[in-house]
Amino acid sequence: MASKTTRLRCLYSSPIHPSPISSQPFSRAFATEAPEHIRLLRRPPTTFHDRLNAGPSFSEFITSPPSAETSTPLSTNDTPLNDPPTSDEPLRTALVGPAGRKRTITRLPTWLQTPIPTSPNYKRIKSDLRGLNLHTVCEEARCPNINDCWGGSDKSAATATIMLMGDTCTRGCRFCSVKTSRAPPPLDPHEPEHTAEALKRWGLGYVVLTSVDRDDLADGGAHHFAETVRKIKDKAPGMLVEALTGDFAGDLAMVEVVAGSGLDVYAHNVETVEALTPMVRDRRATFRQSLTVLERAKGAREGMLTKTSVMLGLGETEEQLWEMLRALRTINTDIITFGQYMQPTKRHLPVHTYIPPTVFETWRQRALGMGFLYCASGPLVRSSYKAGEAFVENVLRRRRVRGVDGVVGGVEREGERGRVGG
């Protein structure tokens, strides 16, 4: 007796009918077309064409040819950065956003537009850095001068600020785009050797080293920094080294470790005026703590040059800037730079004001009048500024020839001649 097999099927499925075998080739559609009434209810695909057309054009972010709407942009090849234009260009605005929710934004001034880096030398330097697993603040902080500093006819004419101890910082300043973490990866023990080898290969005359803050390390990375400087001096004794360091959480003994490693310029940035420091920098960084770092570095070795950098456009007042300059000269800071703050992403502090080039020139003259050895001041100036490094290199080499380390007067001072004093 044949066994019976129970067949089950879904009550909502179509009846099962045997299909005749056809000699026609079998074809199958992966999706069936929706009925007409469903297609009519479907929302049309969303496009961003209208929003893109209403927003800033691509040319707003790069140097564009002059037109009737814009004045001729400042070019680093044609016009010196510190030479102000005859008149400040009024800032342009634009309406962006969908209909009914439009908002007014300020477009990037032409004096802040820079070309996209495309030179062969830029690509070669980037390739060298990746091959040795090195990082630069030029890339991590999205510096607008990377085309100017990494360009040129050969790598020996380039300037790249090497960022030591990885690309992740333990602090979260509201102006900086460097990655942050409470527990960054461990230090690379081969980094000092790789850095020295790369710089020797390029044949640079002046190099800037900086680093992320590493509050997770007992010494803040001071000994790693100092070892890198010593390696560079061993491989290239004639190379001048500038170290742009953090505050080592106020541990002045670590400041002396770096300052005594053989470097030529000790840099530490106050970033902004004292009143804005709590809003701009990480809560662990204070204005007075930065002053003590610069003061201790100055006294670590006779003839040591100290340097700091300030961002404008964060809402500082003129009187606050005067107070800051007086405080820096009280501890005999030698070099200062002024640059425009530019918001790296929407998550960071917004720009309060775009400062015109004429105002930067005014503060340059005021700083020199107060006795600073050198001042680089302009919208695109950053703490590692190529023209400033060329001037400092010239000063240091003159000192070596003369064999006198503490004298910085007369012909060695930028601008008007005179004694550098407080």
Coordinates of C-alpha atoms in Angstrom, one line a residue:
M1 CA 0.0 0.0 0.0
A2 CA 1.4 3.3 -1.0
S3 CA 2.0 5.8 1.7
K4 CA 0.2 9.1 1.6
T5 CA 2.2 12.4 1.6
T6 CA 0.6 15.5 3.1
R7 CA 1.1 18.5 1.0
L8 CA 0.9 21.9 2.6
R9 CA 0.8 25.3 1.0
C10 CA 0.1 28.9 2.0
L11 CA -3.5 29.8 2.0
Y12 CA -2.6 33.1 0.4
S13 CA -0.5 31.7 -2.4
S14 CA -1.7 31.1 -5.9
P15 CA -3.0 27.7 -6.9
I16 CA -0.4 25.2 -8.0
H17 CA -0.7 24.3 -11.6
P18 CA 1.7 22.2 -13.5
S19 CA 3.4 24.3 -16.2
P20 CA 3.9 22.7 -19.6
I21 CA 7.5 22.3 -20.7
S22 CA 8.2 24.9 -23.3
S23 CA 10.9 24.9 -25.9
Q24 CA 11.3 28.7 -25.5
P25 CA 14.5 29.8 -23.6
F26 CA 13.7 30.6 -19.9
S27 CA 14.0 34.2 -18.9
R28 CA 13.5 35.7 -15.5
A29 CA 13.1 39.3 -14.2
F30 CA 14.8 40.2 -10.9
A31 CA 12.1 42.6 -10.0
T32 CA 8.6 43.2 -11.1
E33 CA 7.3 46.6 -12.1
A34 CA 5.1 48.3 -9.5
P35 CA 1.4 48.8 -10.5
E36 CA 0.4 52.1 -11.9
H37 CA -1.3 53.4 -8.8
I38 CA 1.8 52.6 -6.7
R39 CA 4.1 54.4 -9.1
L40 CA 1.9 57.5 -8.9
L41 CA 2.2 57.6 -5.1
R42 CA 6.0 57.1 -5.1
R43 CA 8.1 60.1 -4.1
P44 CA 10.3 61.4 -6.9
P45 CA 14.0 60.9 -6.3
T46 CA 15.7 63.7 -4.3
T47 CA 18.5 65.7 -6.0
F48 CA 20.8 68.3 -4.6
H49 CA 21.3 70.3 -7.7
D50 CA 19.3 73.3 -6.5
R51 CA 21.1 73.4 -3.1
L52 CA 24.5 73.0 -4.7
N53 CA 23.8 75.8 -7.2
A54 CA 22.7 78.1 -4.4
G55 CA 25.8 77.4 -2.3
P56 CA 29.4 78.4 -2.8
S57 CA 30.9 77.3 -6.1
F58 CA 34.1 75.2 -6.3
S59 CA 36.0 78.3 -7.4
E60 CA 35.4 79.9 -4.0
F61 CA 37.9 77.5 -2.4
I62 CA 40.7 77.9 -4.9
T63 CA 42.4 80.9 -6.6
S64 CA 40.2 82.0 -9.4
P65 CA 40.9 84.4 -12.3
P66 CA 39.7 88.0 -11.7
S67 CA 36.2 88.8 -12.7
A68 CA 33.8 91.7 -12.5
E69 CA 32.4 90.4 -9.2
T70 CA 35.7 89.8 -7.4
S71 CA 38.9 91.7 -7.1
T72 CA 42.3 90.1 -8.0
P73 CA 43.2 87.5 -5.4
L74 CA 46.5 87.8 -3.6
S75 CA 49.0 85.4 -5.0
T76 CA 51.9 84.2 -2.9
N77 CA 54.1 84.3 -6.1
D78 CA 53.3 87.9 -7.0
T79 CA 52.5 89.9 -3.9
P80 CA 54.3 89.5 -0.6
L81 CA 52.0 88.4 2.2
N82 CA 52.8 91.3 4.4
D83 CA 52.2 93.9 1.7
P84 CA 48.6 95.1 2.2
P85 CA 46.4 95.8 -0.8
T86 CA 45.4 99.4 -1.6
S87 CA 41.9 98.8 -0.2
D88 CA 40.2 95.9 1.7
E89 CA 37.8 94.0 -0.3
P90 CA 34.2 93.9 1.2
L91 CA 33.2 90.5 2.2
R92 CA 30.6 88.8 0.0
T93 CA 27.6 86.8 1.2
A94 CA 25.3 84.2 -0.3
L95 CA 21.9 82.6 0.5
V96 CA 22.1 78.9 0.9
G97 CA 19.5 76.2 1.8
P98 CA 16.2 75.1 0.5
A99 CA 13.3 77.4 -0.2
G100 CA 11.7 78.8 3.0
R101 CA 14.8 77.9 5.1
K102 CA 17.5 79.9 3.4
R103 CA 20.3 81.4 5.5
T104 CA 23.1 83.9 4.8
I105 CA 26.7 82.8 4.9
T106 CA 29.9 84.8 4.4
R107 CA 31.9 83.6 1.4
L108 CA 35.6 83.0 1.7
P109 CA 37.5 86.2 1.0
T110 CA 39.8 86.1 -2.0
W111 CA 42.9 86.8 0.1
L112 CA 42.3 83.4 1.8
Q113 CA 41.9 81.4 -1.4
T114 CA 44.8 79.1 -2.2
P115 CA 45.5 76.7 -5.1
I116 CA 45.0 73.0 -4.9
P117 CA 48.4 71.2 -4.5
T118 CA 49.2 69.4 -7.7
S119 CA 53.0 69.9 -8.2
P120 CA 55.2 66.8 -8.7
N121 CA 57.3 67.8 -5.7
Y122 CA 54.3 67.7 -3.5
K123 CA 53.5 64.2 -4.6
R124 CA 57.1 63.0 -4.0
I125 CA 57.2 64.4 -0.5
K126 CA 53.9 62.8 0.3
S127 CA 55.1 59.5 -1.0
D128 CA 58.3 59.7 1.1
L129 CA 56.3 60.5 4.2
R130 CA 53.9 57.5 3.7
G131 CA 56.8 55.2 2.9
L132 CA 58.4 56.0 6.3
N133 CA 55.1 56.1 8.2
L134 CA 55.6 59.7 9.1
H135 CA 52.9 62.3 9.7
T136 CA 52.9 66.1 9.1
V137 CA 50.9 68.8 10.8
C138 CA 50.5 70.2 7.3
E139 CA 48.1 67.4 6.4
E140 CA 46.6 66.7 9.8
A141 CA 45.7 70.3 10.5
R142 CA 44.7 71.0 6.9
C143 CA 47.1 73.9 6.5
P144 CA 46.2 76.1 3.5
N145 CA 49.9 76.7 2.7
I146 CA 50.7 73.1 1.9
N147 CA 51.1 73.8 -1.8
D148 CA 53.5 76.7 -1.2
C149 CA 55.6 74.8 1.4
W150 CA 55.7 71.5 -0.3
G151 CA 56.0 72.9 -3.8
G152 CA 59.1 74.3 -5.4
S153 CA 61.7 73.0 -7.9
D154 CA 63.2 70.4 -5.6
K155 CA 62.7 68.8 -2.2
S156 CA 65.6 70.7 -0.6
A157 CA 63.6 74.0 -1.1
A158 CA 60.5 72.5 0.6
T159 CA 59.3 72.9 4.2
A160 CA 57.4 70.1 5.9
T161 CA 56.5 70.2 9.6
I162 CA 56.9 66.7 10.9
M163 CA 54.4 65.7 13.5
L164 CA 55.9 63.2 16.0
M165 CA 54.3 60.6 18.3
G166 CA 51.5 59.7 15.8
D167 CA 48.5 61.4 14.5
T168 CA 46.1 61.2 17.5
C169 CA 46.1 63.8 20.3
T170 CA 44.9 63.3 23.9
R171 CA 43.4 66.9 23.9
G172 CA 40.5 68.4 22.2
C173 CA 41.1 72.0 21.4
R174 CA 38.1 73.6 19.6
F175 CA 40.1 75.0 16.8
C176 CA 42.1 72.0 15.8
S177 CA 41.2 69.2 13.4
V178 CA 43.8 66.6 14.6
K179 CA 42.2 63.3 15.7
T180 CA 41.7 62.9 19.5
S181 CA 41.6 59.9 21.8
R182 CA 42.1 59.2 25.5
A183 CA 44.3 56.3 24.7
P184 CA 46.3 56.8 21.4
P185 CA 48.4 54.0 19.9
P186 CA 51.8 53.5 21.5
L187 CA 54.9 55.4 20.3
D188 CA 56.8 54.1 17.3
P189 CA 60.3 53.4 18.6
H190 CA 61.7 53.7 15.1
E191 CA 60.2 57.1 14.5
P192 CA 63.3 59.2 15.5
E193 CA 65.5 57.2 13.1
H194 CA 63.0 57.4 10.3
T195 CA 62.5 61.1 10.7
A196 CA 66.2 61.8 10.7
E197 CA 66.7 59.7 7.6
A198 CA 63.9 61.4 5.7
L199 CA 65.2 64.9 6.5
K200 CA 68.7 63.9 5.6
R201 CA 67.4 62.6 2.3
W202 CA 65.7 65.9 1.5
G203 CA 68.8 67.9 2.4
L204 CA 66.8 70.7 4.1
G205 CA 68.6 73.6 5.8
Y206 CA 65.8 74.2 8.3
V207 CA 63.2 71.8 9.7
V208 CA 60.3 72.2 12.1
L209 CA 59.3 69.3 14.4
T210 CA 56.0 69.3 16.3
S211 CA 53.9 66.7 18.0
V212 CA 50.5 65.9 19.3
D213 CA 49.9 66.1 23.1
R214 CA 50.4 62.8 24.8
D215 CA 49.0 63.2 28.3
D216 CA 48.8 59.4 28.5
L217 CA 52.6 59.2 28.8
A218 CA 54.5 59.9 32.0
D219 CA 56.9 62.3 30.4
G220 CA 54.4 63.6 27.8
G221 CA 56.7 62.3 25.1
A222 CA 59.6 64.7 25.9
H223 CA 62.3 62.1 25.7
H224 CA 61.0 60.8 22.4
F225 CA 61.0 64.3 21.1
A226 CA 64.5 64.9 22.3
E227 CA 65.8 61.7 20.8
T228 CA 64.5 62.7 17.4
V229 CA 66.4 66.0 17.6
R230 CA 69.6 64.2 18.5
K231 CA 69.2 61.8 15.7
I232 CA 68.7 64.6 13.2
K233 CA 71.8 66.4 14.5
D234 CA 73.8 63.2 14.2
K235 CA 72.9 62.6 10.6
A236 CA 72.8 66.3 9.5
P237 CA 74.9 68.5 11.9
G238 CA 74.4 71.6 9.8
M239 CA 70.6 71.4 9.8
L240 CA 68.7 73.9 12.0
V241 CA 65.9 72.4 14.1
E242 CA 62.8 74.2 15.4
A243 CA 60.7 72.3 18.0
L244 CA 57.1 73.3 18.3
T245 CA 56.0 71.5 21.5
G246 CA 53.0 71.2 23.8
D247 CA 53.1 72.3 27.4
F248 CA 53.8 68.8 28.9
A249 CA 51.0 69.4 31.4
G250 CA 53.1 72.1 33.1
D251 CA 56.1 69.8 33.8
L252 CA 58.9 72.2 33.3
A253 CA 61.6 69.5 33.7
M254 CA 60.3 68.0 30.5
V255 CA 60.6 71.4 28.8
E256 CA 64.3 71.4 29.8
V257 CA 64.7 67.9 28.3
V258 CA 63.6 69.0 24.9
A259 CA 65.3 72.4 25.1
G260 CA 68.6 70.7 26.0
S261 CA 68.5 68.2 23.1
G262 CA 70.4 70.5 20.7
L263 CA 67.6 72.3 18.9
D264 CA 67.9 75.9 17.7
V265 CA 64.4 77.4 18.2
Y266 CA 61.9 76.4 20.9
A267 CA 58.3 77.2 19.9
H268 CA 55.2 76.9 21.9
N269 CA 51.9 78.5 20.8
V270 CA 49.7 80.6 23.1
E271 CA 47.1 80.4 20.2
T272 CA 44.9 83.2 21.4
V273 CA 44.5 86.0 24.0
E274 CA 44.2 85.0 27.7
A275 CA 40.5 85.9 27.9
L276 CA 39.5 83.5 25.1
T277 CA 41.8 80.6 26.0
P278 CA 39.2 78.7 28.1
M279 CA 36.8 78.7 25.1
V280 CA 39.4 78.0 22.4
R281 CA 41.9 75.6 23.9
D282 CA 41.5 72.4 25.8
R283 CA 40.8 72.9 29.5
R284 CA 44.2 71.5 30.5
A285 CA 46.0 74.3 28.6
T286 CA 46.1 77.8 30.1
F287 CA 47.6 81.0 28.9
R288 CA 49.8 81.4 32.0
Q289 CA 51.1 77.8 31.7
S290 CA 52.2 78.5 28.1
L291 CA 54.1 81.6 29.3
T292 CA 56.0 79.5 31.9
V293 CA 56.9 77.0 29.2
L294 CA 58.4 79.8 27.0
E295 CA 60.2 81.3 29.9
R296 CA 61.8 78.1 31.0
A297 CA 62.8 77.2 27.4
K298 CA 64.4 80.7 27.1
G299 CA 66.5 80.1 30.2
A300 CA 67.5 76.5 29.3
R301 CA 70.4 77.6 27.1
E302 CA 72.1 80.8 26.3
G303 CA 71.1 82.2 22.9
M304 CA 68.0 80.0 22.6
L305 CA 65.3 81.6 20.4
T306 CA 61.7 81.3 21.6
K307 CA 58.7 81.6 19.3
T308 CA 54.9 81.6 19.6
S309 CA 51.9 81.9 17.3
V310 CA 48.5 83.6 17.6
M311 CA 45.3 83.2 15.7
L312 CA 43.1 86.3 14.9
G313 CA 39.4 86.3 14.1
L314 CA 38.2 84.5 17.2
G315 CA 36.6 87.6 18.7
E316 CA 39.7 89.1 20.5
T317 CA 39.8 92.8 21.2
E318 CA 42.6 95.2 20.5
E319 CA 43.4 95.8 24.2
Q320 CA 43.5 92.0 24.8
L321 CA 46.1 91.7 22.0
W322 CA 48.2 94.5 23.5
E323 CA 48.1 92.8 26.9
M324 CA 49.2 89.5 25.3
L325 CA 52.1 91.1 23.5
R326 CA 53.3 92.8 26.7
A327 CA 53.2 89.5 28.5
L328 CA 55.2 87.8 25.8
R329 CA 57.9 90.5 25.8
T330 CA 58.1 90.4 29.6
I331 CA 59.6 86.9 29.2
N332 CA 61.7 87.9 26.2
T333 CA 59.9 85.9 23.5
D334 CA 61.8 86.5 20.3
I335 CA 59.5 85.6 17.4
I336 CA 55.7 85.9 17.0
T337 CA 53.4 85.1 14.1
F338 CA 49.8 86.2 13.4
G339 CA 47.4 84.3 11.2
Q340 CA 43.7 84.1 10.4
Y341 CA 41.7 81.4 12.2
M342 CA 39.9 79.2 9.7
Q343 CA 37.2 76.8 10.8
P344 CA 38.4 73.3 9.8
T345 CA 35.0 71.6 10.0
K346 CA 31.5 72.5 11.2
R347 CA 32.1 70.8 14.5
H348 CA 34.8 73.4 15.4
L349 CA 34.6 77.0 16.5
P350 CA 33.1 79.3 13.9
V351 CA 35.1 82.3 12.5
H352 CA 34.1 85.4 14.3
T353 CA 35.7 87.8 11.9
Y354 CA 37.8 87.6 8.7
I355 CA 40.7 90.0 9.4
P356 CA 41.8 92.0 6.3
P357 CA 45.5 92.1 5.3
T358 CA 45.9 95.7 6.4
V359 CA 45.1 94.9 10.0
F360 CA 47.7 92.1 10.0
E361 CA 50.3 94.5 8.7
T362 CA 49.4 96.9 11.5
W363 CA 50.0 94.3 14.1
R364 CA 53.3 93.3 12.5
Q365 CA 54.6 96.8 12.8
R366 CA 53.4 97.0 16.4
A367 CA 55.1 93.8 17.3
L368 CA 58.4 94.9 15.8
G369 CA 58.1 98.2 17.6
M370 CA 57.8 96.4 20.9
G371 CA 61.1 94.6 20.3
F372 CA 60.3 91.2 18.7
L373 CA 63.2 89.9 16.6
Y374 CA 60.8 88.9 13.8
C375 CA 57.1 88.9 13.2
A376 CA 55.3 87.2 10.3
S377 CA 51.7 88.5 10.1
G378 CA 49.1 87.7 7.4
P379 CA 45.9 85.9 6.7
L380 CA 47.6 82.7 5.6
V381 CA 50.6 82.8 8.0
R382 CA 50.8 79.8 10.3
S383 CA 53.2 79.0 13.2
S384 CA 55.4 77.1 10.7
Y385 CA 55.8 79.8 8.1
K386 CA 58.2 79.3 5.3
A387 CA 59.4 83.0 4.9
G388 CA 59.8 83.2 8.7
E389 CA 61.9 80.1 8.8
A390 CA 64.2 81.6 6.1
F391 CA 64.7 84.7 8.2
V392 CA 65.4 82.8 11.4
E393 CA 67.8 80.5 9.5
N394 CA 69.7 83.5 8.3
V395 CA 69.9 84.9 11.8
L396 CA 71.2 81.6 13.3
R397 CA 73.8 81.1 10.7
R398 CA 75.1 84.6 11.1
R399 CA 75.4 83.9 14.8
R400 CA 77.4 80.8 14.1
V401 CA 79.8 82.6 11.9
R402 CA 80.3 85.4 14.4
G403 CA 80.6 82.9 17.3
V404 CA 78.5 85.2 19.5
D405 CA 75.3 83.5 20.8
G406 CA 73.5 86.1 22.8
V407 CA 73.6 89.1 20.5
V408 CA 70.5 89.7 18.4
G409 CA 70.7 93.4 17.6
G410 CA 71.4 95.6 14.6
V411 CA 71.5 93.9 11.2
E412 CA 69.9 90.7 12.5
R413 CA 66.5 92.3 13.3
E414 CA 63.7 92.5 10.8
G415 CA 62.3 95.9 9.9
E416 CA 63.7 98.9 11.6
R417 CA 67.2 98.6 13.1
G418 CA 67.6 98.7 16.8
R419 CA 68.2 96.8 20.0
V420 CA 65.8 94.0 20.9
G421 CA 64.6 94.7 24.4
G422 CA 61.6 94.4 26.7

